[in-house]
Short mmCIF file of C-alpha atoms in Angstrom, two decimals:
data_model
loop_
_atom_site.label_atom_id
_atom_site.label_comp_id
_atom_site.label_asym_id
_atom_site.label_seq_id
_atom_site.Cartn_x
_atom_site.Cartn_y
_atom_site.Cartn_z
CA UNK A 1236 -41.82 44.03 -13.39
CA UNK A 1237 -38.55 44.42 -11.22
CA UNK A 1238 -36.63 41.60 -10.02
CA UNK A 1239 -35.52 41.89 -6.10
CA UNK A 1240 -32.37 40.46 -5.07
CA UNK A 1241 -32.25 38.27 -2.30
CA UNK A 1242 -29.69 37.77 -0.47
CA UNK A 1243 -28.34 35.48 2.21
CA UNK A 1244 -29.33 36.28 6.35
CA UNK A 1245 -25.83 37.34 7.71
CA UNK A 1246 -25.70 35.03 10.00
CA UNK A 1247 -26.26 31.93 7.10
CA UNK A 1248 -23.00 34.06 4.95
CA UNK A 1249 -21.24 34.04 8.08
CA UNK A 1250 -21.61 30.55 8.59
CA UNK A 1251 -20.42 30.05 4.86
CA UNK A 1252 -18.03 31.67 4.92
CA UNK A 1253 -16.80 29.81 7.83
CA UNK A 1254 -17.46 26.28 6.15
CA UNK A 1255 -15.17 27.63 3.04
CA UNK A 1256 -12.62 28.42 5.31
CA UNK A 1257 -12.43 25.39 7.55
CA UNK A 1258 -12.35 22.99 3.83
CA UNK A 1259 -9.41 25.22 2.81
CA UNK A 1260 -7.71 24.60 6.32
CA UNK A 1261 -8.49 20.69 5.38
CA UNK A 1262 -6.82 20.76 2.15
CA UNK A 1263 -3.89 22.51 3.82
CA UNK A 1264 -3.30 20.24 6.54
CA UNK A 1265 -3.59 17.70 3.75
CA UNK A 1266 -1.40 19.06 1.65
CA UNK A 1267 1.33 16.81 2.29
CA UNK A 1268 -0.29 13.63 0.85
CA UNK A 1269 -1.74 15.90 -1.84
CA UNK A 1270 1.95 16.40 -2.48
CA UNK A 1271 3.24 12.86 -2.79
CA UNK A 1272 0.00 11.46 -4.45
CA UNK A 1273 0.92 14.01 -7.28
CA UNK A 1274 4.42 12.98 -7.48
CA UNK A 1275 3.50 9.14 -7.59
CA UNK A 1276 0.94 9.61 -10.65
CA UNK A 1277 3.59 11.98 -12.25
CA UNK A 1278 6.43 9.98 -12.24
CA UNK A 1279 4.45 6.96 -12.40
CA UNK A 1280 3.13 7.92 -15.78
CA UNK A 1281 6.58 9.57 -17.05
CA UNK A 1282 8.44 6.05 -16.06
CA UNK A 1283 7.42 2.33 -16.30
CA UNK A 1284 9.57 1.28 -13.44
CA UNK A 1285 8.73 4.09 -11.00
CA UNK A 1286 6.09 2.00 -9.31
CA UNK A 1287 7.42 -1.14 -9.97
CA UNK A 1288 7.55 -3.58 -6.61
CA UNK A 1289 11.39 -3.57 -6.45
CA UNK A 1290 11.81 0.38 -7.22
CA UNK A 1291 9.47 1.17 -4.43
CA UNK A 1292 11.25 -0.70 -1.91
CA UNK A 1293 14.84 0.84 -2.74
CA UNK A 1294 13.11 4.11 -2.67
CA UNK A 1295 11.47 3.50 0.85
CA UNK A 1296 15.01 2.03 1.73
CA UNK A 1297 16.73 5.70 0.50
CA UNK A 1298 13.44 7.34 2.58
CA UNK A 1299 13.80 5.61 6.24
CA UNK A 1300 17.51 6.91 6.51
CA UNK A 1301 15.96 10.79 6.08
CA UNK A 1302 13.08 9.28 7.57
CA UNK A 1303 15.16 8.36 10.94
CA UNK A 1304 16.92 11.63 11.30
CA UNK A 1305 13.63 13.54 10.36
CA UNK A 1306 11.98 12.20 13.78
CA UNK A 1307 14.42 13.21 15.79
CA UNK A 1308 14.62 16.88 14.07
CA UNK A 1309 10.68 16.87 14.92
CA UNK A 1310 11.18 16.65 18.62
CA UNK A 1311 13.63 19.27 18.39
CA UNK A 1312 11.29 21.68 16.29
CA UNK A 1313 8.38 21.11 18.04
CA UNK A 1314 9.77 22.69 21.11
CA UNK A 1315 11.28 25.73 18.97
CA UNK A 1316 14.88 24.52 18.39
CA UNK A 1317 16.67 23.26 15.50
CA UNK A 1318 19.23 20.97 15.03
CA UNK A 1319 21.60 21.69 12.64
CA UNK A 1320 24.59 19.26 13.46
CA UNK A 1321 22.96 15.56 12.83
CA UNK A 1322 24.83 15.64 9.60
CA UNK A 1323 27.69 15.90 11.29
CA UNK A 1324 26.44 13.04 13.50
CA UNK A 1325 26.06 10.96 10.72
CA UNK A 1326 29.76 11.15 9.58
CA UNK A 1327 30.83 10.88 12.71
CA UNK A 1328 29.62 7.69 14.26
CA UNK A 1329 30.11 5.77 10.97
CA UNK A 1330 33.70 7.19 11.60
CA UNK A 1331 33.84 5.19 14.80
CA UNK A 1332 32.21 2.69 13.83
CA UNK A 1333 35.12 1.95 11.28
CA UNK A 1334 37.90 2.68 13.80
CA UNK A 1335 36.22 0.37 16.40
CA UNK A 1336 35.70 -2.73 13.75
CA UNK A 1337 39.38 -1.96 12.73
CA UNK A 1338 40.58 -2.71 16.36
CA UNK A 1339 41.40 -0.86 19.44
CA UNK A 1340 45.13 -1.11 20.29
CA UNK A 1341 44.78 -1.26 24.29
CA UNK A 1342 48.44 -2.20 25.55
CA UNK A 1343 49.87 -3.33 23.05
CA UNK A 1344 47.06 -5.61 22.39
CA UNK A 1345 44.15 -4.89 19.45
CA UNK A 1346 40.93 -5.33 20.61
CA UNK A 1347 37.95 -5.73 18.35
CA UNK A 1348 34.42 -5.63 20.13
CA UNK A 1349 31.38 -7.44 18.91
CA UNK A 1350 28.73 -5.56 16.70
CA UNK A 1351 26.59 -4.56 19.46
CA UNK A 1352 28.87 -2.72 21.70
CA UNK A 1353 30.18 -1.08 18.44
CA UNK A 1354 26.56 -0.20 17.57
CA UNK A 1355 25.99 1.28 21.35
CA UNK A 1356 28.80 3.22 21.45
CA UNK A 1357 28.06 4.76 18.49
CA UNK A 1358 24.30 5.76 19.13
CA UNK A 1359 26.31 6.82 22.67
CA UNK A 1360 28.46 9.49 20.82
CA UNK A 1361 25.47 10.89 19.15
CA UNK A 1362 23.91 11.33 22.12
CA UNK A 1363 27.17 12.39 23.44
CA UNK A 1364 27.17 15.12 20.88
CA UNK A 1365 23.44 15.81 21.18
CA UNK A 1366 23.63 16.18 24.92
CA UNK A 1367 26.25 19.02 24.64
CA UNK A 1368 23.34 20.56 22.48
CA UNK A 1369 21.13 20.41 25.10
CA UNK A 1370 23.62 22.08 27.80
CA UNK A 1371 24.74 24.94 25.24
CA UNK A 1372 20.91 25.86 24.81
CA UNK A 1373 19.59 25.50 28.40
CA UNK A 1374 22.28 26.23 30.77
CA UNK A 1375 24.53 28.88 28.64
CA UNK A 1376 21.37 30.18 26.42
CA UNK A 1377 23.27 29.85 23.24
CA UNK A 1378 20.74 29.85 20.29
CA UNK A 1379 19.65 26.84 19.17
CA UNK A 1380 20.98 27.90 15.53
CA UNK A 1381 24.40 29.05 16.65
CA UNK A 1382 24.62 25.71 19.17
CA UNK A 1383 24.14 23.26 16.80
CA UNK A 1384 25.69 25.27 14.00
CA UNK A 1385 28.88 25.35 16.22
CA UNK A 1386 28.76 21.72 17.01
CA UNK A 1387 28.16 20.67 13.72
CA UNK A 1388 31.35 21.97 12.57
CA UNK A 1389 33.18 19.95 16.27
CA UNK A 1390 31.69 17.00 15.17
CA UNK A 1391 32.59 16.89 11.60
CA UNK A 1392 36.56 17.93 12.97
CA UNK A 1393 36.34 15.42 15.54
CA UNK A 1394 35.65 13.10 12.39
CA UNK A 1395 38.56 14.06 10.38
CA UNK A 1396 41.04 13.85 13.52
CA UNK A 1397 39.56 10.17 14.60
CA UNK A 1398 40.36 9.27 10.68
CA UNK A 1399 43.04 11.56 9.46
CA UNK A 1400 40.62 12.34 6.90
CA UNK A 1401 40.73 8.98 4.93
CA UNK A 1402 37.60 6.55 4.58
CA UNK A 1403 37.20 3.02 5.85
CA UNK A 1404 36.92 0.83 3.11
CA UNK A 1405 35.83 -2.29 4.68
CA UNK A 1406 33.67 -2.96 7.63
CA UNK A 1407 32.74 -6.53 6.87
CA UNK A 1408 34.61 -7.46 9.92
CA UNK A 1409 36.55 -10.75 10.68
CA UNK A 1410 34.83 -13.74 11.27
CA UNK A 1411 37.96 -15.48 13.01
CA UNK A 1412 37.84 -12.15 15.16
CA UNK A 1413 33.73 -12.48 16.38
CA UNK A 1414 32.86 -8.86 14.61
CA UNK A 1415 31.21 -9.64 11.72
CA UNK A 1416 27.57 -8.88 11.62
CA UNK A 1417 27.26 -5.28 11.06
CA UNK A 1418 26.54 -5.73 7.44
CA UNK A 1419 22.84 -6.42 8.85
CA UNK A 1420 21.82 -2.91 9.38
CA UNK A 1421 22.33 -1.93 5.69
CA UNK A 1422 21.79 -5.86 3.58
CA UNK A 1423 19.50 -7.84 6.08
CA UNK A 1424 15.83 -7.88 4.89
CA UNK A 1425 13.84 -9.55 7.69
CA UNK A 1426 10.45 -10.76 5.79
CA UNK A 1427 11.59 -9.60 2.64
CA UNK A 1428 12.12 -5.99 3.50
CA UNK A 1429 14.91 -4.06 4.21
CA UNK A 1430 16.30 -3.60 8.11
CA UNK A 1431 16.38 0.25 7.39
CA UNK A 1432 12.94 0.46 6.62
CA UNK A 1433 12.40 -1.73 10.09
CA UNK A 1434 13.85 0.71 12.15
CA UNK A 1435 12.05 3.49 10.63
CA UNK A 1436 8.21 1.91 11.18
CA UNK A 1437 9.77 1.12 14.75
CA UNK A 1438 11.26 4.29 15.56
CA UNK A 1439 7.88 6.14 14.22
CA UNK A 1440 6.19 3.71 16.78
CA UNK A 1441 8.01 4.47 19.11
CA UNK A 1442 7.89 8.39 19.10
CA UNK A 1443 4.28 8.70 18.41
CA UNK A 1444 3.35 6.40 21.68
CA UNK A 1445 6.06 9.12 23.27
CA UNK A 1446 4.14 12.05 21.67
CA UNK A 1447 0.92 10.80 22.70
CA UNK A 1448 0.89 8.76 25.66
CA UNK A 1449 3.88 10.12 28.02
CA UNK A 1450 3.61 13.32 29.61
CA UNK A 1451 6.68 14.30 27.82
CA UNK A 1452 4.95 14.24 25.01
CA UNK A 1453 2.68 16.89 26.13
CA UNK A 1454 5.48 18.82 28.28
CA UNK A 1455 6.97 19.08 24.93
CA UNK A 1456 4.12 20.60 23.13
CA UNK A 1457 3.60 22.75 26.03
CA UNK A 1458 6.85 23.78 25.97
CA UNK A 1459 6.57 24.53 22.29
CA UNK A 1460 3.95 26.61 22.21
CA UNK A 1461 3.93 28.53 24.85
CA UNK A 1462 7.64 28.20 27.01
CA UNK A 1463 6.55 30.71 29.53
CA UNK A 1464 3.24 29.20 30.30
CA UNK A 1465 4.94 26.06 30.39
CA UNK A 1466 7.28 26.91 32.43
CA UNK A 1467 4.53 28.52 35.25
CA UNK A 1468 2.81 24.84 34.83
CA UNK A 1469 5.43 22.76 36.40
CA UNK A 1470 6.73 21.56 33.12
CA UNK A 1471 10.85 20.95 33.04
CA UNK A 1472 11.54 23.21 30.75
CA UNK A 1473 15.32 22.60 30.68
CA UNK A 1474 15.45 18.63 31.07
CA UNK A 1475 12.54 18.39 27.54
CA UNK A 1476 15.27 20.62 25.66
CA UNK A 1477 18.09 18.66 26.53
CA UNK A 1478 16.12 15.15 26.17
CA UNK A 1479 14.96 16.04 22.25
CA UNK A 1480 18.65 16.99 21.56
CA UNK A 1481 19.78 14.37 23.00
CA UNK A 1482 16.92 11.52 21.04
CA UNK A 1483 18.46 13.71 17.72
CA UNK A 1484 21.49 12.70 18.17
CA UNK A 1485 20.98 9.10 18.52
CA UNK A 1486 18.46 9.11 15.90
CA UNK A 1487 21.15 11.07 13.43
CA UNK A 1488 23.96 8.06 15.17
CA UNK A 1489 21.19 5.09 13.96
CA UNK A 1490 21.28 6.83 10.59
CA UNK A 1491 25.08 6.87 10.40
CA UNK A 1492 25.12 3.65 11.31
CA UNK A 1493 23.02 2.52 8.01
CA UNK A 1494 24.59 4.20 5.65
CA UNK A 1495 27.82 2.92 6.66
CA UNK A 1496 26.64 -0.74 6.92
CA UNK A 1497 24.82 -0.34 3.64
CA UNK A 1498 28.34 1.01 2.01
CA UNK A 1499 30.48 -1.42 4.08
CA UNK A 1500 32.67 1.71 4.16
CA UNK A 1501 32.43 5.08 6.35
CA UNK A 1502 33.87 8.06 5.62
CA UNK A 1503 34.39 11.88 7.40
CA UNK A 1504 31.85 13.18 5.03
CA UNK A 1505 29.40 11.28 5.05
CA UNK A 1506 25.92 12.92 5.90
CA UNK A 1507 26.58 16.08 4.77
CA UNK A 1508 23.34 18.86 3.82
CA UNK A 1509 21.27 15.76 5.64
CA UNK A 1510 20.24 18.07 8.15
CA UNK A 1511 18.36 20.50 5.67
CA UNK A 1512 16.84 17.04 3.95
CA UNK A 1513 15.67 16.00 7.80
CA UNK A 1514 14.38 20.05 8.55
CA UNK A 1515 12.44 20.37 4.82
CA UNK A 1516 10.55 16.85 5.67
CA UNK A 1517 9.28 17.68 9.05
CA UNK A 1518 8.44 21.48 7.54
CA UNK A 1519 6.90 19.49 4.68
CA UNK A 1520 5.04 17.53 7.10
CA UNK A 1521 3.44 19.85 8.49
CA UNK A 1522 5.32 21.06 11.68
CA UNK A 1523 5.51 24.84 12.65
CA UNK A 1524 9.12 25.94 12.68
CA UNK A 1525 7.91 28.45 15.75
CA UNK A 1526 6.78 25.00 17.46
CA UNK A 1527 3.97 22.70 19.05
CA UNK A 1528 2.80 21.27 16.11
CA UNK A 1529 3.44 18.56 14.11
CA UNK A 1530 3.17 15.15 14.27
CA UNK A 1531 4.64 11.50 13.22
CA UNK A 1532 2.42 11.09 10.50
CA UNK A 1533 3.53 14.34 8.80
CA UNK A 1534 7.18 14.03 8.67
CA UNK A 1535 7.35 10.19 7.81
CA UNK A 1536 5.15 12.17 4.73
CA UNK A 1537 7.19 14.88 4.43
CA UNK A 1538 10.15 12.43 3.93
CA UNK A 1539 8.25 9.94 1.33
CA UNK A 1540 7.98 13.73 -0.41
CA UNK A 1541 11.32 14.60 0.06
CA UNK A 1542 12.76 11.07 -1.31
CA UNK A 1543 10.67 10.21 -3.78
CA UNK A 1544 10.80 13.85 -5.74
CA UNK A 1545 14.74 13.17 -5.33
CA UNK A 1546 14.80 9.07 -6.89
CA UNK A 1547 12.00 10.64 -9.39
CA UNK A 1548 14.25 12.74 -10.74
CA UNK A 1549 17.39 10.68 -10.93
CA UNK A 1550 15.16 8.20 -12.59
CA UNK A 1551 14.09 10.62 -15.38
CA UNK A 1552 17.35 11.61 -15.36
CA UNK A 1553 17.33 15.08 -14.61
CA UNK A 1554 20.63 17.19 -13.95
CA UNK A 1555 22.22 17.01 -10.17
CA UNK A 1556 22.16 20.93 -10.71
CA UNK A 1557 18.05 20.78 -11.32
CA UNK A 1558 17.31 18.21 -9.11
CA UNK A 1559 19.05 20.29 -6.11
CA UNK A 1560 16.93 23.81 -7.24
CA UNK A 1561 13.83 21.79 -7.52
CA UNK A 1562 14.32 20.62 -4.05
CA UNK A 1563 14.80 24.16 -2.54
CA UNK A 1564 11.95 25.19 -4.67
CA UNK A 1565 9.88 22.56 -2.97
CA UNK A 1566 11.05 23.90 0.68
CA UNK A 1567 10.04 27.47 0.10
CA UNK A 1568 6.70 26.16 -1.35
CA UNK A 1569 6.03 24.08 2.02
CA UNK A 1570 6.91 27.12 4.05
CA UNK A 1571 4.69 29.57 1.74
CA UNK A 1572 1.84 27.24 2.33
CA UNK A 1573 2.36 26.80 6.13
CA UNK A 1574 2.08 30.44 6.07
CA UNK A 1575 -0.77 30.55 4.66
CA UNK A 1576 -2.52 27.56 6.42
CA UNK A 1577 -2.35 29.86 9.67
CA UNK A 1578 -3.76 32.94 8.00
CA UNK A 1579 -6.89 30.64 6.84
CA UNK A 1580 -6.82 28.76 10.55
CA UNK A 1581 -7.16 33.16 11.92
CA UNK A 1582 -10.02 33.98 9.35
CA UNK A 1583 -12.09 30.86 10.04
CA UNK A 1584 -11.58 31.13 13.48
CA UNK A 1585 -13.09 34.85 13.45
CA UNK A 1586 -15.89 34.00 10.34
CA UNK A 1587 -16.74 31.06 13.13
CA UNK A 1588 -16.80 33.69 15.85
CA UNK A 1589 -18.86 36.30 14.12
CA UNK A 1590 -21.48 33.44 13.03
CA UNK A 1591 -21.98 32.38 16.39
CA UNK A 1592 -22.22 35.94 17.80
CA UNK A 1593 -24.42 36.68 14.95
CA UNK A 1594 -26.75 33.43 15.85
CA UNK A 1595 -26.51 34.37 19.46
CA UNK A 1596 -28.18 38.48 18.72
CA UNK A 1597 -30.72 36.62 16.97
CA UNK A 1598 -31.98 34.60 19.34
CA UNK A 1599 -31.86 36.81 22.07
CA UNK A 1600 -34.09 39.10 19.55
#
């Protein structure tokens, strides 16, 4: 006796093939949950107080500041740009926030403002900052890498000159002098949880009803993945660029703003190598560095990944030196896999292509 192979129509490997394909695209586009779920049961089982109540809430406290700046970086990437100076941002209008609770000597007289207009003057000089972004890119056609590099390096100077370099070392204000208050933004916990982590779920709110219900949202997309087209559509292609740089640099201001109320002190260099932290947890996320695509959900991920590989460590008390090549590690990784993730997204796009073609010949035979 001989035993005959059998084998599969071509049209049912086709379709196979196809199904393979789209549950690897799945697990990519899940990858970045797959990523923190690891890192919880890792460092939940190498340390009894990783997921204790109180450690998770001074991690998600340490998350929602990369968390802020990380959804204003996704605006900029998903139209193609970058944003390299919201570190600088950060220093910057904590900087001003101590000169302007320190008094404003306006002839002759010192003037100290209440909290609010020294919060909305600061989110005004990010905006400041990230609107000159937004005119270097559209109107000169600077790079967006060589625009924001340049301004990252103004705004950091314009940070040493407003403080001579020094830090402020108290921003508790005076309560005889009406400016006390701002210690809310970093110590308030409003139904038990922190302000910071407040503004994040807000400002997540907030952008996702922009991504998804304005038509920003989708001139933005359109913008980022295909400017031309975009451009032939109606879409404003220079007044989206200049509005993401300009939400980045309030977002990167908010940010500043924490830290400095949580440290009741501000100094120059304060949110420095925050804009690669912000960049690696909307990359983590999900979001294509080319642009149009990537969402909310992914970088508010991406950050969770991104600060909770970083208290991890510190907790287990590995070396500043590892914890820093670890983190790098874990950007080219996320990269590597996006890569990847479109090469699967091609194949099962053409296995789906030739299955249906193949279905198609067969009927018609």
């Amino acid at each position: 006796m001989t035993a005959t192979a059998t084998t599969a129509p071509p049209e049912q490997a086709a379709a196979a093939r196809a199904r393979r394909l789209s549950l690897l695209n799945v697990a990519f586009e899940l990858r970045a949950f797959i990523a923190l779920a690891v890192l919880i049961v890792i460092f939940g089982l190498l340390s009894d107080s990783f997921l204790t109540i109180p450690n998770l809430i001074t991690m998600t406290k340490h998350v929602a500041i990369n968390a802020v700046i990380a959804l204003g970086m996704l605006l900029v990437i998903l139209k193609g740009g970058i944003d390299l100076s919201v570190g600088s941002i950060v220093g910057l209008s904590g900087v001003v926030a101590g000169e302007l609770l320190g008094g404003l000597h306006v002839g002759g007289v010192i003037a100290y403002p209440p909290v609010w207009v020294v919060i909305v003057l600061c989110v005004t000089v990010g905006m400041a900052v990230g609107a000159v972004n937004g005119l270097l890119v559209t109107r000169f056609n600077v790079a967006p890498f060589i625009a924001t590099l340049g301004m990252l390096y103004v705004a950091r100077g314009a940070a040493m000159l407003i403080s001579g370099g020094a830090t402020y070392p108290n921003l508790a204000g005076n309560p005889a002098l009406g400016n006390t208050g701002f210690g809310f933004l970093g110590s308030g916990r409003p139904l038990g949880l922190p302000t910071s982590i407040w503004i994040m779920i807000a400002l997540a709110v907030v952008v996702t009803l922009l991504l998804a219900k304005s038509p920003f949202g989708r001139w933005l997309y359109a913008t980022g993945g295909n400017e031309r087209a975009a451009d032939l559509s109606g879409v404003p292609i220079r007044r989206v660029k200049t509005i993401v740089y300009v939400i980045s640099g309030a977002c990167a201001a908010v940010a500043g703003l924490i830290i400095a109320s949580e440290l009741t002190s501000a100094a120059p260099q304060a949110g420095e190598t925050y804009e690669l932290n912000a960049i690696a947890a909307v990359v983590i996320g999900g979001a294509a560095l080319s642009g149009g695509r990537g969402t909310v959900r992914g970088t508010l991920v991406g950050a969770f990944v991104i600060g909770f590989l970083a208290d991890g460590l510190v907790i287990l008390g590995v070396s500043t030196f590892w914890q820093i090549l670890i983190k790098g590690a874990v950007i080219i990784l996320a990269v590597m896999l996006d890569q990847g993730q479109q090469r699967f997204k091609r194949r099962g796009a053409a296995a789906a292509a030739v299955a249906a073609s193949t279905s198609t010949s067969k009927k018609q035979d």
